[in-house]
Short mmCIF file of C-alpha atoms and ligand atoms in Angstrom, two decimals:
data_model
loop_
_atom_site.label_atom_id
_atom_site.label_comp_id
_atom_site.label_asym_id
_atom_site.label_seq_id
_atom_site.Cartn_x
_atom_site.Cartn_y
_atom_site.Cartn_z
CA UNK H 1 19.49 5.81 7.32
CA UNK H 2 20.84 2.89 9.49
CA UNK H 3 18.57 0.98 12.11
CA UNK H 4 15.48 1.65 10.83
CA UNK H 5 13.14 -1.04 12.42
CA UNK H 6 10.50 -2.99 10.98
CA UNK H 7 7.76 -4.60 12.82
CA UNK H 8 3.69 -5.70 12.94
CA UNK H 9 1.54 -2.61 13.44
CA UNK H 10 -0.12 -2.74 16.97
CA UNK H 11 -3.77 -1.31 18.25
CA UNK H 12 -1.75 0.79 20.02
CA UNK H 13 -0.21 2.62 17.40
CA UNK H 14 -3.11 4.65 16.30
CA UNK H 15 -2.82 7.81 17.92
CA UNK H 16 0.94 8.24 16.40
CA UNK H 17 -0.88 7.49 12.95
CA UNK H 18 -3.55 9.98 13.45
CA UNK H 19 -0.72 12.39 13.31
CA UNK H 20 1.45 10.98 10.71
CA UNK H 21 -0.75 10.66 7.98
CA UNK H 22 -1.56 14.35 7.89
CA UNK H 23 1.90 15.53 7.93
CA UNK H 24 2.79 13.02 5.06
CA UNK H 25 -0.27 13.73 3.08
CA UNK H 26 -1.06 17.62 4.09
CA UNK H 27 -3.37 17.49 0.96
CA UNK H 28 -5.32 14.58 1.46
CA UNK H 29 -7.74 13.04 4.31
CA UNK H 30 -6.39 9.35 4.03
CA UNK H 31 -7.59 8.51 8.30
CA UNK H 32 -10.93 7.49 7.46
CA UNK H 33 -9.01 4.57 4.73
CA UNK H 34 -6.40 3.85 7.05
CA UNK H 35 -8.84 3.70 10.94
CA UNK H 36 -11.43 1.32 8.41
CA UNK H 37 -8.58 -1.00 6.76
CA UNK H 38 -7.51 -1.27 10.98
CA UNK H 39 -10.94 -2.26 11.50
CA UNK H 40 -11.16 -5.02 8.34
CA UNK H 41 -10.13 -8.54 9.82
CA UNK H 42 -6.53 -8.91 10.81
CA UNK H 43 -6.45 -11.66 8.58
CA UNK H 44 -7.63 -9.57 5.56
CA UNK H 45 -4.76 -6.57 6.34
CA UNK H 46 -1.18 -6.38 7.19
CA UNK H 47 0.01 -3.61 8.71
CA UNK H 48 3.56 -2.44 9.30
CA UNK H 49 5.64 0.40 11.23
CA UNK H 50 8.63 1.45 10.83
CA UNK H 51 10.58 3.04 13.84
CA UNK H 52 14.26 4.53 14.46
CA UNK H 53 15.45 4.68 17.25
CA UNK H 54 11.51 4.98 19.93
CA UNK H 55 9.88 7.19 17.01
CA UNK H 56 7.48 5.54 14.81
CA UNK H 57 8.09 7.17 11.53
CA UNK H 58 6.24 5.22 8.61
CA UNK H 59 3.02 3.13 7.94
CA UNK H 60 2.08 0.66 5.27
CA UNK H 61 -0.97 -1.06 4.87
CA UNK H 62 -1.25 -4.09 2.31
CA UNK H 63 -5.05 -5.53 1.68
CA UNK H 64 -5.42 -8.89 0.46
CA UNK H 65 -7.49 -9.35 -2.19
CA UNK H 66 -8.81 -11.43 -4.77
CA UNK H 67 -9.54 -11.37 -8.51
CA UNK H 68 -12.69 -11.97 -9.69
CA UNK H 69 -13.16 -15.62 -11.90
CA UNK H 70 -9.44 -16.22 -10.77
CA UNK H 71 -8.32 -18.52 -7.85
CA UNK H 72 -4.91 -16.34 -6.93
CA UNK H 73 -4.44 -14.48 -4.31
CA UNK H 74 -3.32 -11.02 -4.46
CA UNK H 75 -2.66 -7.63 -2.41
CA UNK H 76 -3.51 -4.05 -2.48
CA UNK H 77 -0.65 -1.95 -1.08
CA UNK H 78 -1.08 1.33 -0.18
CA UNK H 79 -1.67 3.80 2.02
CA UNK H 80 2.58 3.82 2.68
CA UNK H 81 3.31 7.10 4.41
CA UNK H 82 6.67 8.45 6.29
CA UNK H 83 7.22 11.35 8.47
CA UNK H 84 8.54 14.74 6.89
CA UNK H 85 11.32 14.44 8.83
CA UNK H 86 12.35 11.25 7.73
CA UNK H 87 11.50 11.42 4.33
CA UNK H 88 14.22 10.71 1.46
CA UNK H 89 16.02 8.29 3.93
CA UNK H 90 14.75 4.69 3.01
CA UNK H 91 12.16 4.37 5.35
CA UNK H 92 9.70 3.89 2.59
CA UNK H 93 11.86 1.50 0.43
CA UNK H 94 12.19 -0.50 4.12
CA UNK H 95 8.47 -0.83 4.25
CA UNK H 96 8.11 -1.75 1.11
CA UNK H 97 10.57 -4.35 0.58
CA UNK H 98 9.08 -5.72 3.94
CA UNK H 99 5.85 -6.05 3.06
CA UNK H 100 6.19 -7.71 -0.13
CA UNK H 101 8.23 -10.41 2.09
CA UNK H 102 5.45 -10.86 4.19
CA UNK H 103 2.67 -11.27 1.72
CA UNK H 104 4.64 -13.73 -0.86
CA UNK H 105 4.66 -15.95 2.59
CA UNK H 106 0.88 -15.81 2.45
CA UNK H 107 0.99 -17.18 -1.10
CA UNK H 108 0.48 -14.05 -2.79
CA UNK H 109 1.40 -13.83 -6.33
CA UNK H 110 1.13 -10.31 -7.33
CA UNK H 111 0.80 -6.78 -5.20
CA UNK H 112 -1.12 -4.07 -6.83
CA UNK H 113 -0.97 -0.40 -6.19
CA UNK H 114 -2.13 3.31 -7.35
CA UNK H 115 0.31 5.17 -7.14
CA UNK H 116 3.31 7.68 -8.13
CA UNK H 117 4.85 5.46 -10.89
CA UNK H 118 8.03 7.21 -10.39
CA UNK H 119 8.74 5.50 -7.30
CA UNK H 120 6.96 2.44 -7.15
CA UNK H 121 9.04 1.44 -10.58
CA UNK H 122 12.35 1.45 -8.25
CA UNK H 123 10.27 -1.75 -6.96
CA UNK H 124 9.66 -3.18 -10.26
CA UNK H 125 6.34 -2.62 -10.33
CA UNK H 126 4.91 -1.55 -13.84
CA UNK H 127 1.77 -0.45 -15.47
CA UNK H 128 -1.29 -3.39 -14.80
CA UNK H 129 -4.03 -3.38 -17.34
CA UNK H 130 -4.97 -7.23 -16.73
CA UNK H 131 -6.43 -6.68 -13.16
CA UNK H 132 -8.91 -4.05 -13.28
CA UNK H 133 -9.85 -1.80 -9.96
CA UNK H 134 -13.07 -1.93 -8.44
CA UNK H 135 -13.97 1.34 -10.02
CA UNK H 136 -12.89 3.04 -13.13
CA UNK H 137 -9.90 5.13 -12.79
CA UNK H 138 -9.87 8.39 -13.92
CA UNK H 139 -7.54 8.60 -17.26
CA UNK H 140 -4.48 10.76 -15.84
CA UNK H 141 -3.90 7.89 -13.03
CA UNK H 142 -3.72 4.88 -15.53
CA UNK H 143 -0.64 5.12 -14.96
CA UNK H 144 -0.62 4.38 -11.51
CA UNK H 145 -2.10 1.61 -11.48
CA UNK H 146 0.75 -0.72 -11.43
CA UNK H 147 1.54 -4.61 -10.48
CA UNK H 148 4.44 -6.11 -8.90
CA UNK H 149 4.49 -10.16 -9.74
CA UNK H 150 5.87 -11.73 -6.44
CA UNK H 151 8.57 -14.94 -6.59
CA UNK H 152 8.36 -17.12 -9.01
CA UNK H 153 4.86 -16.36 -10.50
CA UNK H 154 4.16 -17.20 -13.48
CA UNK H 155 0.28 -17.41 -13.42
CA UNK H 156 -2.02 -15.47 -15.82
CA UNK H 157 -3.88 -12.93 -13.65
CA UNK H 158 -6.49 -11.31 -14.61
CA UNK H 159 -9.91 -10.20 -13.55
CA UNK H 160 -11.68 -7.25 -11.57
CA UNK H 161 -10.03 -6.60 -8.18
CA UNK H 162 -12.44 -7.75 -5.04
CA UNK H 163 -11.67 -5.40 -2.42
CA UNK H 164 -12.96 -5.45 1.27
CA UNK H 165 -15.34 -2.81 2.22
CA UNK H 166 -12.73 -0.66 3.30
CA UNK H 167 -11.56 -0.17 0.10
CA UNK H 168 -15.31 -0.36 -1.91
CA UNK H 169 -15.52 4.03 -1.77
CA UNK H 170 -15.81 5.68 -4.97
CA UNK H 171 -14.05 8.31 -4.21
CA UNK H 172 -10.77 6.72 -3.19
CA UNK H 173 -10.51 5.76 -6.53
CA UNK H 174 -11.36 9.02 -8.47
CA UNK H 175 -8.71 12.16 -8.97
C1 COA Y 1 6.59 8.78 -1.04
C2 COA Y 1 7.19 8.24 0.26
C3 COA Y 1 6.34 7.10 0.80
C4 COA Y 1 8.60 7.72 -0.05
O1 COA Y 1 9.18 7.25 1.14
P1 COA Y 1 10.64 7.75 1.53
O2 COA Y 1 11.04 7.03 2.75
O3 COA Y 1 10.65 9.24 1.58
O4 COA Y 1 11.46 7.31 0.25
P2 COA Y 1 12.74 6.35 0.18
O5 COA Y 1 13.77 6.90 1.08
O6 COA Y 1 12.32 4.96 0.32
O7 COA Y 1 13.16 6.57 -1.32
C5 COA Y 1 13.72 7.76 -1.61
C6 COA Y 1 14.05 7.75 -3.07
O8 COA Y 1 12.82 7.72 -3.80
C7 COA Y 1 12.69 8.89 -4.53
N1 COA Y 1 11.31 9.32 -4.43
C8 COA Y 1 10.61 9.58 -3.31
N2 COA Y 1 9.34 9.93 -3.65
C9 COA Y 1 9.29 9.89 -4.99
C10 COA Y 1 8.28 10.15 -5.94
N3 COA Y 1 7.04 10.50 -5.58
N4 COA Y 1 8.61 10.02 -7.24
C11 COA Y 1 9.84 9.64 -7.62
N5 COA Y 1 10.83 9.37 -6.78
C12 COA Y 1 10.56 9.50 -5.48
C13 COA Y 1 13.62 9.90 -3.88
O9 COA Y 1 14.03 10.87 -4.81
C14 COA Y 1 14.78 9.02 -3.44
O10 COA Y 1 15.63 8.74 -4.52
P3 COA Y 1 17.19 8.36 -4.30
O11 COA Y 1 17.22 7.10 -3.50
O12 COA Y 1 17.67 8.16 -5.70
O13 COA Y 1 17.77 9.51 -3.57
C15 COA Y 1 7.31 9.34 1.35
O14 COA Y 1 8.17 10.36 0.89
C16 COA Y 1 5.98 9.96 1.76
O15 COA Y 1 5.32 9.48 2.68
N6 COA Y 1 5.61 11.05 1.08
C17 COA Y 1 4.40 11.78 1.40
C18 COA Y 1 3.18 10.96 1.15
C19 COA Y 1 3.16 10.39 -0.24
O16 COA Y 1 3.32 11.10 -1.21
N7 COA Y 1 2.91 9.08 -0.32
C20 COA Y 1 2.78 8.47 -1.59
C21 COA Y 1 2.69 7.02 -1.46
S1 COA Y 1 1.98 6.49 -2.99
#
């Protein structure tokens, strides 16, 4: 899809998120995640929408992080959500490829995320066992939990993943 637009998340988006993320994720209750990551520091959590046209239709979120006993920086990314309606169009890939721009520019060296391996691999991410999430994963999603090493990288990361609050709930990480 052309002109898809890119830009910093704003307070003011909310209420469009409150809908979006239950039409992307009919399944799944991912508000309270997303309304507590908008509440962590803006310093701690980027936040990106993507719009065509005056419609706002996706959301990513990317938490930075650290790794425990380790001195580099790194970033959660996740929840990434895109209207129905707009689904299957690059939206997604857009948000994606802009947020790992952003955080490399905060010196970030690798992005982590849990999720569908199937599409995050388009990204180059693969299967992480080095950096270990703040709770044990259930066995049927190790392999979503997958690392994307950002420019030239070449440091050894490993370590357990320290999360702000936002993300320290049990069941976020359980199937
Ligand atoms: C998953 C999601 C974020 C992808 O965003 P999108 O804008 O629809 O996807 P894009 O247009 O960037 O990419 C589409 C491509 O990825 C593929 N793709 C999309 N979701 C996929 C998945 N779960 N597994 C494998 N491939 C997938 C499509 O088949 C398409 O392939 P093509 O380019 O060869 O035609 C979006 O569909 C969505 O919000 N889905 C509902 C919520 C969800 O499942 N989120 C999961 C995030 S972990």
């Amino acid at each position: 899809m052309k002109d898809i637009a890119i830009r910093i998340g704003q307070r003011g988006n909310l209420a469009t998120l409150e809908t979006l993320y239950p039409a992307a994720f009919p399944d799944e209750d991912l508000l309270p995640l997303v309304r507590a990551l908008l509440a962590e520091p803006g310093s701690l959590v980027l936040s990106l929408v993507a719009s065509v046209g005056q419609t706002l239709v996706g959301h990513i979120l990317l938490t930075l992080c650290g790794v425990q006993g380790c001195d580099a920086k790194v970033a959660l990314l996740g929840p990434l959500a895109v209207a129905p309606d707009y689904q299957q169009a690059g939206v997604g890939a857009a948000l994606i490829q802009a947020g790992l721009r952003e955080v490399e520019t905060y010196g970030v060296s690798r992005v982590l995320v849990l999720g569908d391996p199937a599409y995050y691999s388009r990204f180059g991410f693969t299967p992480e066992s080095e950096v270990v999430p703040p709770y044990p994963l259930p066995d049927e999603w190790r392999e979503a939990w997958q690392s994307l090493p950002l420019g030239a990288a070449t440091e050894q990361v490993a370590g357990e993943l320290l999360v702000p609050s936002a993300w320290r709930e049990p069941a976020l990480w359980a199937a």
